[in-house]
Amino acid sequence: MQRAAPKSFNIKSFGCQMNVYDGERMTDLLSRENMVAASEREADLVVLNTCHIREKAAEKVYSDIGRLRREDGSRPMIAVAGCVAQAEGAEIPRRAREVDIVVGPQAYHRLPELISEAAAGKRALDLDLPGLEKFGLLPKRRKVGASAFLTVQEGCDKFCTYCVVPYTRGAEISRSFDAIIDEARALVDAGAKEITLVGQNVNAWEDGGRDLGALIGALDALHGLARIRYTTSHPNDMTVGLIAAHAQVEKLMPFLHLPVQSGSDRILKAMNRSHSADSYARIIDRVRAVRPDIAISSDFIVGFPGESDPDFEATLELVERIGFASAYSFKFSARPGTPAASMDGQVEPHVIDERLQRLQSVLNTQQSAFNAASVGKRTDILLERKGKHEGQLIGKTPWLQSVHVFATGAAIGDMIAVDLVSAGPNSLAGSRVSKELHVA
Ligand code: SAM
Ligand code: SF4
């Protein structure tokens, strides 16, 4: 069936920072086609930019598709993008006939052509993994917030036995140094004060012998850029140069998200992580030696196949040894096609629930303690959004804590100095200091 070409769009991104970045680039792309952003209820085209990392993500996509039908029986043009699109491919329009477009995470630069094909009544599908082709074909960044993501690396060659990323995002590949510097400059020109370099394995980035530490060093010279962050890293790629950057680069924020997954060497081996609990702790020691105030964050998986009580206790011991400022912890989710999905020793759901609660309780206590220890500090915060109350703004400390502050005359994008006056588990309250400081 032929249909009118869409004039408006809505993009819903799920999952990681890379999906957020991809969603922004699709917005740039569709805006260049003179399409305008609209609400999900009103848009002519709805893009579901999906995540496949855990649980029944695919099932959720099908229920989301069903909910797009409108009261008068009509529906928008529907595109499924992201990792579920890559993993499920042609199965999606077979199961959900209302889907017009299926586009993988490496092919979304072709969205305008796919939209034309769908408007002509064809079912449009592109699941190529052409590496970096899309970046050269996307429009320049024009409208961004105070804090922006910049994808520098895609894909993963690590093949952790539980993870779908190597299958949905393809092989590890780095964007060129020059392309990244150009995009960073465009982001700063468009209003970004902070850039977070993102990649599935961001610290595996390299170009002609330069590592991520060298890239961060080069970004330090960018006039108008105040803060640099990077995520997500793998312990095996914490190079000497990257650790040194934490000592040498003033704009690099004292925060490191370094997923460990488990504290048991037996489980880490079964996960194919290629680091041990002790080697992880020694990396943290080296980073802390050069940047003593650094906040450490991590990811954990609870209930990986074969995880015994002593294995789980080893995770709790590692958590005590490191002391985390924040962390994400997940129940193991058997992902179809990954080795772990068919391993012996799948753990009972009630055991996983109980372990997750215990782990989260320790991690929450550590996070609260980290925030409480910040009270009394004077620091810069970058204002990123409005708070719930009139005149209230929310900014981030160098350690990625949210701070609520009343700051008359200040605006989103400003860097202001505050005294941290009180702390809760998830955020702090700040009082503005009249004279601007640059503590970070
Ligand atoms: N590349 C990063 C690394 O090496 O840790 C992480 C990328 S992954 C998108 C983000 C997190 O999702 C992982 O650190 C892991 O904790 C979690 N994750 C991935 N696969 C999972 C699974 N099958 N079940 C539960 N959690 C999973
Ligand atoms: Fe997945 Fe990260 Fe392991 Fe790669 S390193 S397979 S992205 S968990």
Short mmCIF file of C-alpha atoms and ligand atoms in Angstrom, two decimals:
data_model
loop_
_atom_site.label_atom_id
_atom_site.label_comp_id
_atom_site.label_asym_id
_atom_site.label_seq_id
_atom_site.Cartn_x
_atom_site.Cartn_y
_atom_site.Cartn_z
CA MET A 1 0.00 0.00 0.00
CA GLN A 2 1.37 3.42 -0.96
CA ARG A 3 1.24 6.11 1.73
CA ALA A 4 2.10 9.79 2.08
CA ALA A 5 5.75 10.56 2.83
CA PRO A 6 6.03 11.36 6.57
CA LYS A 7 6.51 15.01 7.53
CA SER A 8 7.07 14.52 11.25
CA PHE A 9 8.92 11.98 13.38
CA ASN A 10 9.38 10.67 16.88
CA ILE A 11 12.42 8.66 18.01
CA LYS A 12 12.34 6.55 21.16
CA SER A 13 15.78 5.34 22.25
CA PHE A 14 16.26 2.51 24.74
CA GLY A 15 19.45 1.18 26.34
CA CYS A 16 23.00 2.47 26.31
CA GLN A 17 24.61 5.85 25.60
CA MET A 18 25.47 4.67 22.09
CA ASN A 19 21.76 4.34 21.36
CA VAL A 20 21.18 7.83 22.75
CA TYR A 21 23.91 9.10 20.40
CA ASP A 22 22.43 7.18 17.45
CA GLY A 23 18.98 8.63 18.25
CA GLU A 24 20.42 12.16 18.16
CA ARG A 25 22.11 11.48 14.82
CA MET A 26 18.85 10.14 13.36
CA THR A 27 17.20 13.37 14.54
CA ASP A 28 19.91 15.39 12.71
CA LEU A 29 19.36 13.27 9.62
CA LEU A 30 15.56 13.54 9.52
CA SER A 31 15.71 17.28 10.28
CA ARG A 32 17.93 17.68 7.21
CA GLU A 33 15.09 16.07 5.24
CA ASN A 34 12.83 18.90 6.53
CA MET A 35 10.91 16.58 8.83
CA VAL A 36 9.93 18.00 12.22
CA ALA A 37 10.00 16.37 15.64
CA ALA A 38 6.58 15.51 17.11
CA SER A 39 5.07 13.52 19.98
CA GLU A 40 4.65 9.76 19.61
CA ARG A 41 0.85 10.24 19.38
CA GLU A 42 1.13 12.71 16.49
CA ALA A 43 4.22 11.77 14.52
CA ASP A 44 3.87 10.41 10.97
CA LEU A 45 6.94 8.22 11.57
CA VAL A 46 7.88 6.53 14.86
CA VAL A 47 11.37 5.04 15.21
CA LEU A 48 11.86 2.50 18.01
CA ASN A 49 15.63 2.54 18.60
CA THR A 50 15.89 -0.73 20.49
CA CYS A 51 18.26 -2.46 22.93
CA HIS A 52 18.87 -6.21 23.00
CA ILE A 53 21.22 -6.52 25.95
CA ARG A 54 18.93 -8.06 28.56
CA GLU A 55 15.73 -9.95 29.10
CA LYS A 56 12.76 -9.93 26.89
CA ALA A 57 13.78 -6.80 25.00
CA ALA A 58 12.47 -8.22 21.73
CA GLU A 59 9.11 -9.09 23.30
CA LYS A 60 8.86 -5.54 24.64
CA VAL A 61 9.40 -4.17 21.14
CA TYR A 62 6.40 -6.14 19.87
CA SER A 63 4.17 -4.77 22.62
CA ASP A 64 5.46 -1.23 21.93
CA ILE A 65 4.58 -1.70 18.25
CA GLY A 66 1.04 -2.77 19.21
CA ARG A 67 0.60 0.36 21.34
CA LEU A 68 1.36 2.63 18.37
CA ARG A 69 -2.09 1.93 16.88
CA ARG A 70 -4.20 5.07 17.34
CA GLU A 71 -7.77 5.47 18.55
CA ASP A 72 -9.13 5.98 15.01
CA GLY A 73 -7.48 2.71 13.91
CA SER A 74 -4.68 4.43 11.97
CA ARG A 75 -1.01 4.01 12.75
CA PRO A 76 2.20 5.91 11.96
CA MET A 77 4.89 4.57 9.65
CA ILE A 78 6.94 2.36 12.01
CA ALA A 79 10.71 1.82 11.91
CA VAL A 80 12.51 -0.61 14.22
CA ALA A 81 16.16 0.42 14.60
CA GLY A 82 19.01 -0.60 16.95
CA CYS A 83 20.18 -3.97 18.23
CA VAL A 84 16.83 -5.83 18.25
CA ALA A 85 16.50 -4.90 14.56
CA GLN A 86 19.97 -6.33 13.92
CA ALA A 87 19.33 -9.51 15.91
CA GLU A 88 15.78 -10.28 14.71
CA GLY A 89 15.96 -8.86 11.17
CA ALA A 90 13.25 -10.03 8.76
CA GLU A 91 11.53 -11.90 11.60
CA ILE A 92 10.19 -8.53 12.84
CA PRO A 93 7.86 -7.70 9.90
CA ARG A 94 6.88 -11.39 9.76
CA ARG A 95 5.65 -11.18 13.37
CA ALA A 96 4.43 -7.58 13.28
CA ARG A 97 3.03 -6.81 9.85
CA GLU A 98 2.62 -3.12 10.72
CA VAL A 99 6.41 -2.60 10.77
CA ASP A 100 7.50 -0.74 7.62
CA ILE A 101 11.25 -0.37 8.17
CA VAL A 102 13.91 -2.47 9.90
CA VAL A 103 17.32 -0.84 10.13
CA GLY A 104 20.43 -2.00 12.02
CA PRO A 105 22.69 0.25 14.12
CA GLN A 106 25.31 0.58 11.37
CA ALA A 107 22.88 1.40 8.56
CA TYR A 108 20.63 4.17 9.86
CA HIS A 109 22.29 6.78 7.62
CA ARG A 110 20.08 5.16 4.94
CA LEU A 111 16.84 6.06 6.79
CA PRO A 112 15.69 8.68 4.22
CA GLU A 113 15.91 6.11 1.36
CA LEU A 114 14.22 3.46 3.48
CA ILE A 115 11.41 5.91 4.29
CA SER A 116 10.89 6.54 0.54
CA GLU A 117 10.77 2.79 -0.10
CA ALA A 118 8.22 2.34 2.69
CA ALA A 119 6.11 5.25 1.37
CA ALA A 120 6.09 3.49 -2.01
CA GLY A 121 4.52 0.50 -0.29
CA LYS A 122 7.63 -1.66 0.00
CA ARG A 123 8.93 -3.24 3.16
CA ALA A 124 12.37 -1.65 3.71
CA LEU A 125 15.18 -3.54 5.43
CA ASP A 126 18.89 -2.75 5.87
CA LEU A 127 20.99 -4.83 8.23
CA ASP A 128 24.42 -4.27 6.71
CA LEU A 129 27.33 -3.83 9.10
CA PRO A 130 29.52 -1.61 6.89
CA GLY A 131 31.67 -0.37 9.77
CA LEU A 132 32.19 3.38 9.81
CA GLU A 133 30.43 4.32 6.58
CA LYS A 134 27.50 6.03 8.31
CA PHE A 135 29.62 8.65 10.09
CA GLY A 136 30.81 10.21 6.84
CA LEU A 137 27.24 10.48 5.56
CA LEU A 138 25.55 12.05 8.56
CA PRO A 139 24.93 15.80 8.75
CA LYS A 140 27.05 18.08 10.99
CA ARG A 141 25.92 18.37 14.63
CA ARG A 142 23.89 21.55 15.13
CA LYS A 143 21.72 21.42 18.22
CA VAL A 144 23.03 19.74 21.36
CA GLY A 145 22.72 20.10 25.15
CA ALA A 146 25.37 21.21 27.63
CA SER A 147 26.61 17.63 27.81
CA ALA A 148 26.90 15.64 24.58
CA PHE A 149 27.85 12.10 23.60
CA LEU A 150 30.36 11.43 20.83
CA THR A 151 30.74 7.87 19.52
CA VAL A 152 34.43 7.17 18.86
CA GLN A 153 34.42 3.39 18.66
CA GLU A 154 31.87 0.74 17.76
CA GLY A 155 31.52 -2.99 18.14
CA CYS A 156 33.34 -5.51 20.27
CA ASP A 157 35.76 -8.41 19.76
CA LYS A 158 35.82 -9.55 23.38
CA PHE A 159 32.99 -12.11 23.16
CA CYS A 160 32.07 -12.29 26.82
CA THR A 161 30.00 -15.47 26.92
CA TYR A 162 26.77 -13.75 28.09
CA CYS A 163 26.79 -10.77 25.72
CA VAL A 164 25.04 -10.07 22.39
CA VAL A 165 27.04 -6.95 21.48
CA PRO A 166 29.65 -8.65 19.26
CA TYR A 167 26.76 -10.07 17.21
CA THR A 168 24.55 -6.98 17.02
CA ARG A 169 27.18 -4.24 16.71
CA GLY A 170 29.83 -6.15 14.78
CA ALA A 171 33.62 -6.13 15.12
CA GLU A 172 35.61 -3.54 17.09
CA ILE A 173 36.32 -0.52 14.93
CA SER A 174 37.65 2.97 15.73
CA ARG A 175 36.73 6.26 14.08
CA SER A 176 39.67 8.32 12.88
CA PHE A 177 41.34 10.87 15.12
CA ASP A 178 40.57 13.69 12.66
CA ALA A 179 36.88 12.80 12.33
CA ILE A 180 36.50 12.79 16.11
CA ILE A 181 38.26 16.14 16.58
CA ASP A 182 36.05 17.65 13.85
CA GLU A 183 32.87 16.37 15.46
CA ALA A 184 34.03 17.51 18.92
CA ARG A 185 34.63 21.01 17.51
CA ALA A 186 31.14 20.99 15.95
CA LEU A 187 29.63 19.92 19.29
CA VAL A 188 31.38 22.76 21.13
CA ASP A 189 30.24 25.23 18.45
CA ALA A 190 26.70 23.90 18.95
CA GLY A 191 26.86 24.63 22.70
CA ALA A 192 28.36 21.53 24.37
CA LYS A 193 30.53 22.20 27.43
CA GLU A 194 31.09 18.57 28.21
CA ILE A 195 31.76 15.70 25.83
CA THR A 196 31.48 12.05 26.81
CA LEU A 197 33.36 9.80 24.40
CA VAL A 198 31.32 6.63 23.96
CA GLY A 199 31.92 3.15 22.60
CA GLN A 200 30.99 -0.43 23.52
CA ASN A 201 34.65 -0.70 24.46
CA VAL A 202 35.65 2.92 24.35
CA ASN A 203 39.15 2.42 25.75
CA ALA A 204 39.97 0.00 22.90
CA TRP A 205 39.95 3.10 20.65
CA GLU A 206 43.17 3.53 18.66
CA ASP A 207 44.30 5.29 15.52
CA GLY A 208 47.82 5.03 14.09
CA GLY A 209 49.45 4.23 17.44
CA ARG A 210 47.44 6.81 19.42
CA ASP A 211 45.38 5.45 22.32
CA LEU A 212 42.36 6.95 24.08
CA GLY A 213 44.66 8.81 26.48
CA ALA A 214 46.27 10.61 23.52
CA LEU A 215 42.85 11.46 22.06
CA ILE A 216 41.73 12.89 25.40
CA GLY A 217 44.98 14.87 25.57
CA ALA A 218 44.24 16.37 22.15
CA LEU A 219 40.64 17.25 23.12
CA ASP A 220 41.98 19.09 26.17
CA ALA A 221 43.20 21.82 23.79
CA LEU A 222 39.69 22.46 22.41
CA HIS A 223 38.74 26.00 23.36
CA GLY A 224 35.25 26.19 24.90
CA LEU A 225 35.23 22.56 26.04
CA ALA A 226 35.26 22.34 29.85
CA ARG A 227 34.89 18.65 30.63
CA ILE A 228 35.77 15.30 29.07
CA ARG A 229 34.43 11.87 30.08
CA TYR A 230 34.49 8.40 28.49
CA THR A 231 32.41 5.23 28.79
CA THR A 232 32.26 2.18 28.76
CA SER A 233 35.68 0.69 29.33
CA HIS A 234 37.07 -2.83 29.57
CA PRO A 235 39.70 -3.56 32.26
CA ASN A 236 42.07 -5.11 29.70
CA ASP A 237 42.24 -1.88 27.71
CA MET A 238 43.21 0.43 30.59
CA THR A 239 46.48 1.48 28.95
CA VAL A 240 49.37 3.25 30.67
CA GLY A 241 48.56 6.31 28.51
CA LEU A 242 44.92 6.38 29.56
CA ILE A 243 45.77 6.06 33.24
CA ALA A 244 48.37 8.84 32.84
CA ALA A 245 45.70 11.05 31.23
CA HIS A 246 43.83 10.98 34.56
CA ALA A 247 46.85 12.66 36.13
CA GLN A 248 47.74 15.02 33.29
CA VAL A 249 44.57 16.21 31.56
CA GLU A 250 42.82 18.84 33.59
CA LYS A 251 39.55 18.59 31.69
CA LEU A 252 39.29 14.81 32.17
CA MET A 253 36.81 14.32 35.00
CA PRO A 254 37.74 12.15 38.01
CA PHE A 255 35.25 9.38 37.23
CA LEU A 256 35.85 5.90 35.85
CA HIS A 257 33.13 3.43 34.89
CA LEU A 258 34.96 0.10 34.70
CA PRO A 259 32.69 -2.97 34.62
CA VAL A 260 34.01 -5.98 36.55
CA GLN A 261 30.87 -8.25 36.39
CA SER A 262 31.94 -10.64 39.18
CA GLY A 263 34.48 -11.00 41.99
CA SER A 264 34.96 -14.74 41.43
CA ASP A 265 37.86 -15.78 39.19
CA ARG A 266 36.07 -19.01 38.30
CA ILE A 267 33.03 -17.08 37.07
CA LEU A 268 35.15 -14.43 35.34
CA LYS A 269 36.86 -17.26 33.42
CA ALA A 270 33.50 -18.76 32.43
CA MET A 271 32.42 -15.29 31.31
CA ASN A 272 35.59 -15.06 29.15
CA ARG A 273 36.44 -11.74 30.81
CA SER A 274 40.23 -12.31 30.69
CA HIS A 275 40.87 -10.39 33.90
CA SER A 276 40.80 -11.61 37.49
CA ALA A 277 39.33 -9.95 40.55
CA ASP A 278 42.84 -9.14 41.73
CA SER A 279 44.05 -7.74 38.40
CA TYR A 280 40.93 -5.53 38.35
CA ALA A 281 41.68 -4.26 41.87
CA ARG A 282 45.29 -3.55 40.88
CA ILE A 283 44.13 -1.43 37.92
CA ILE A 284 41.97 0.59 40.31
CA ASP A 285 44.97 1.00 42.63
CA ARG A 286 47.04 2.37 39.73
CA VAL A 287 44.31 4.83 38.74
CA ARG A 288 43.87 5.95 42.34
CA ALA A 289 47.62 6.40 42.70
CA VAL A 290 47.59 9.08 39.99
CA ARG A 291 44.14 10.53 40.79
CA PRO A 292 43.33 9.87 44.45
CA ASP A 293 39.87 11.51 44.37
CA ILE A 294 38.60 9.45 41.40
CA ALA A 295 35.08 8.01 41.72
CA ILE A 296 34.87 4.38 40.63
CA SER A 297 31.75 2.87 39.10
CA SER A 298 31.06 -0.63 37.72
CA ASP A 299 28.63 -3.19 36.29
CA PHE A 300 27.83 -6.54 37.92
CA ILE A 301 25.98 -9.62 36.72
CA VAL A 302 24.40 -11.78 39.41
CA GLY A 303 23.48 -15.43 38.87
CA PHE A 304 25.73 -16.26 35.94
CA PRO A 305 25.47 -20.04 35.25
CA GLY A 306 27.42 -22.00 37.85
CA GLU A 307 27.63 -19.10 40.34
CA SER A 308 27.80 -20.71 43.80
CA ASP A 309 27.38 -19.06 47.20
CA PRO A 310 31.20 -18.75 47.62
CA ASP A 311 31.43 -17.17 44.12
CA PHE A 312 28.84 -14.61 45.11
CA GLU A 313 30.61 -13.98 48.44
CA ALA A 314 33.78 -13.26 46.40
CA THR A 315 31.83 -10.54 44.54
CA LEU A 316 30.79 -8.97 47.86
CA GLU A 317 34.41 -9.12 49.03
CA LEU A 318 35.62 -7.34 45.91
CA VAL A 319 32.96 -4.65 46.40
CA GLU A 320 34.23 -4.10 49.95
CA ARG A 321 37.83 -4.01 48.73
CA ILE A 322 37.20 -1.38 46.02
CA GLY A 323 34.51 0.90 47.47
CA PHE A 324 32.30 2.12 44.61
CA ALA A 325 30.79 5.57 44.17
CA SER A 326 28.00 4.08 42.04
CA ALA A 327 27.26 0.85 40.17
CA TYR A 328 24.75 -1.02 38.04
CA SER A 329 23.87 -4.60 38.89
CA PHE A 330 21.83 -6.92 36.71
CA LYS A 331 20.33 -10.37 36.92
CA PHE A 332 21.93 -12.72 34.41
CA SER A 333 19.74 -12.85 31.34
CA ALA A 334 20.17 -15.78 28.95
CA ARG A 335 20.53 -14.20 25.52
CA PRO A 336 19.67 -16.49 22.62
CA GLY A 337 22.76 -17.44 20.61
CA THR A 338 25.31 -16.64 23.33
CA PRO A 339 27.36 -19.49 24.89
CA ALA A 340 26.16 -18.75 28.44
CA ALA A 341 22.53 -19.26 27.48
CA SER A 342 23.11 -23.01 27.15
CA MET A 343 25.67 -23.50 29.95
CA ASP A 344 24.99 -25.98 32.74
CA GLY A 345 24.22 -24.70 36.21
CA GLN A 346 21.60 -22.04 35.43
CA VAL A 347 20.82 -20.42 38.79
CA GLU A 348 17.31 -20.54 40.29
CA PRO A 349 15.43 -17.20 39.93
CA HIS A 350 14.75 -16.88 43.67
CA VAL A 351 18.48 -17.31 44.40
CA ILE A 352 19.31 -14.62 41.83
CA ASP A 353 16.72 -12.28 43.38
CA GLU A 354 18.13 -12.75 46.85
CA ARG A 355 21.75 -12.22 45.72
CA LEU A 356 20.82 -9.14 43.72
CA GLN A 357 19.13 -7.60 46.75
CA ARG A 358 22.18 -8.26 48.94
CA LEU A 359 24.57 -6.83 46.35
CA GLN A 360 22.44 -3.76 45.71
CA SER A 361 22.12 -3.09 49.40
CA VAL A 362 25.94 -2.99 49.79
CA LEU A 363 26.36 -0.88 46.65
CA ASN A 364 23.64 1.56 47.77
CA THR A 365 25.35 1.94 51.14
CA GLN A 366 28.64 2.70 49.40
CA GLN A 367 26.98 5.24 47.08
CA SER A 368 25.31 7.00 50.02
CA ALA A 369 28.62 7.08 51.90
CA PHE A 370 30.41 8.52 48.86
CA ASN A 371 27.78 11.28 48.55
CA ALA A 372 27.79 11.99 52.28
CA ALA A 373 31.60 12.36 52.20
CA SER A 374 31.20 15.09 49.57
CA VAL A 375 29.20 17.36 51.90
CA GLY A 376 31.30 20.37 52.84
CA LYS A 377 33.21 20.36 49.54
CA ARG A 378 33.27 23.39 47.26
CA THR A 379 33.14 22.42 43.60
CA ASP A 380 32.09 23.43 40.09
CA ILE A 381 28.91 21.97 38.67
CA LEU A 382 27.78 22.02 35.04
CA LEU A 383 24.09 22.94 34.87
CA GLU A 384 22.32 20.45 32.61
CA ARG A 385 18.55 20.72 33.21
CA LYS A 386 15.76 22.35 35.17
CA GLY A 387 14.64 20.96 38.53
CA LYS A 388 11.06 20.35 39.67
CA HIS A 389 10.79 23.63 41.57
CA GLU A 390 10.62 27.17 40.23
CA GLY A 391 14.18 28.54 39.85
CA GLN A 392 15.80 25.18 40.61
CA LEU A 393 18.50 23.78 38.33
CA ILE A 394 20.31 20.44 38.30
CA GLY A 395 23.99 20.15 37.55
CA LYS A 396 26.73 17.54 37.76
CA THR A 397 29.86 17.52 39.88
CA PRO A 398 33.15 16.30 38.39
CA TRP A 399 32.34 12.95 40.08
CA LEU A 400 29.05 12.68 38.13
CA GLN A 401 26.81 13.34 41.13
CA SER A 402 23.58 15.29 40.51
CA VAL A 403 23.30 18.52 42.49
CA HIS A 404 20.09 20.52 42.97
CA VAL A 405 20.64 24.24 43.34
CA PHE A 406 18.72 27.52 43.31
CA ALA A 407 20.81 29.90 41.21
CA THR A 408 19.02 33.05 40.09
CA GLY A 409 20.31 34.33 36.79
CA ALA A 410 22.18 31.11 35.95
CA ALA A 411 21.22 29.07 32.88
CA ILE A 412 21.59 25.55 31.56
CA GLY A 413 25.11 25.22 30.18
CA ASP A 414 26.66 27.47 32.84
CA MET A 415 29.42 26.20 35.10
CA ILE A 416 28.86 27.53 38.60
CA ALA A 417 30.62 27.04 41.91
CA VAL A 418 28.63 25.54 44.78
CA ASP A 419 29.12 24.39 48.34
CA LEU A 420 27.68 20.90 48.76
CA VAL A 421 25.39 21.21 51.78
CA SER A 422 23.48 17.93 52.06
CA ALA A 423 23.40 14.50 50.44
CA GLY A 424 20.89 11.76 49.71
CA PRO A 425 21.54 8.36 48.10
CA ASN A 426 21.05 9.66 44.54
CA SER A 427 21.74 13.39 44.63
CA LEU A 428 23.07 16.32 46.64
CA ALA A 429 21.94 19.85 47.39
CA GLY A 430 24.25 22.77 46.66
CA SER A 431 24.41 26.39 47.67
CA ARG A 432 25.79 28.75 45.06
CA VAL A 433 29.07 30.49 45.79
CA SER A 434 29.03 34.04 44.48
CA LYS A 435 32.59 34.10 43.18
CA GLU A 436 33.17 31.59 40.35
CA LEU A 437 35.71 28.89 41.08
CA HIS A 438 37.30 26.32 38.87
CA VAL A 439 38.02 23.51 41.22
CA ALA A 440 37.81 20.53 38.89
N1 SAM B 1 31.50 -3.25 27.14
C1 SAM B 1 31.13 -3.12 28.46
C2 SAM B 1 31.93 -4.12 29.30
O1 SAM B 1 32.86 -4.71 28.89
O2 SAM B 1 31.57 -4.38 30.39
C3 SAM B 1 29.66 -3.27 28.73
C4 SAM B 1 28.66 -3.18 27.67
S1 SAM B 1 27.12 -3.91 28.03
C5 SAM B 1 26.22 -3.04 26.88
C6 SAM B 1 26.60 -3.17 29.54
C7 SAM B 1 26.40 -4.12 30.68
O3 SAM B 1 25.27 -4.95 30.46
C8 SAM B 1 27.53 -5.10 30.93
O4 SAM B 1 28.59 -4.52 31.61
C9 SAM B 1 26.86 -6.19 31.72
O5 SAM B 1 26.94 -5.96 33.10
C10 SAM B 1 25.41 -6.12 31.26
N2 SAM B 1 25.03 -7.28 30.47
C11 SAM B 1 25.43 -7.61 29.23
N3 SAM B 1 24.90 -8.79 28.86
C12 SAM B 1 24.14 -9.22 29.90
C13 SAM B 1 23.35 -10.38 30.13
N4 SAM B 1 23.24 -11.34 29.22
N5 SAM B 1 22.69 -10.49 31.32
C14 SAM B 1 22.80 -9.52 32.25
N6 SAM B 1 23.54 -8.40 32.09
C15 SAM B 1 24.21 -8.26 30.93
FE1 SF4 B 2 29.75 -7.29 25.77
FE2 SF4 B 2 31.41 -5.54 26.94
FE3 SF4 B 2 32.02 -8.15 26.90
FE4 SF4 B 2 32.10 -6.73 24.63
S1 SF4 B 2 33.41 -6.49 26.46
S2 SF4 B 2 31.24 -8.76 24.87
S3 SF4 B 2 30.39 -5.31 24.96
S4 SF4 B 2 30.28 -7.12 27.97
#
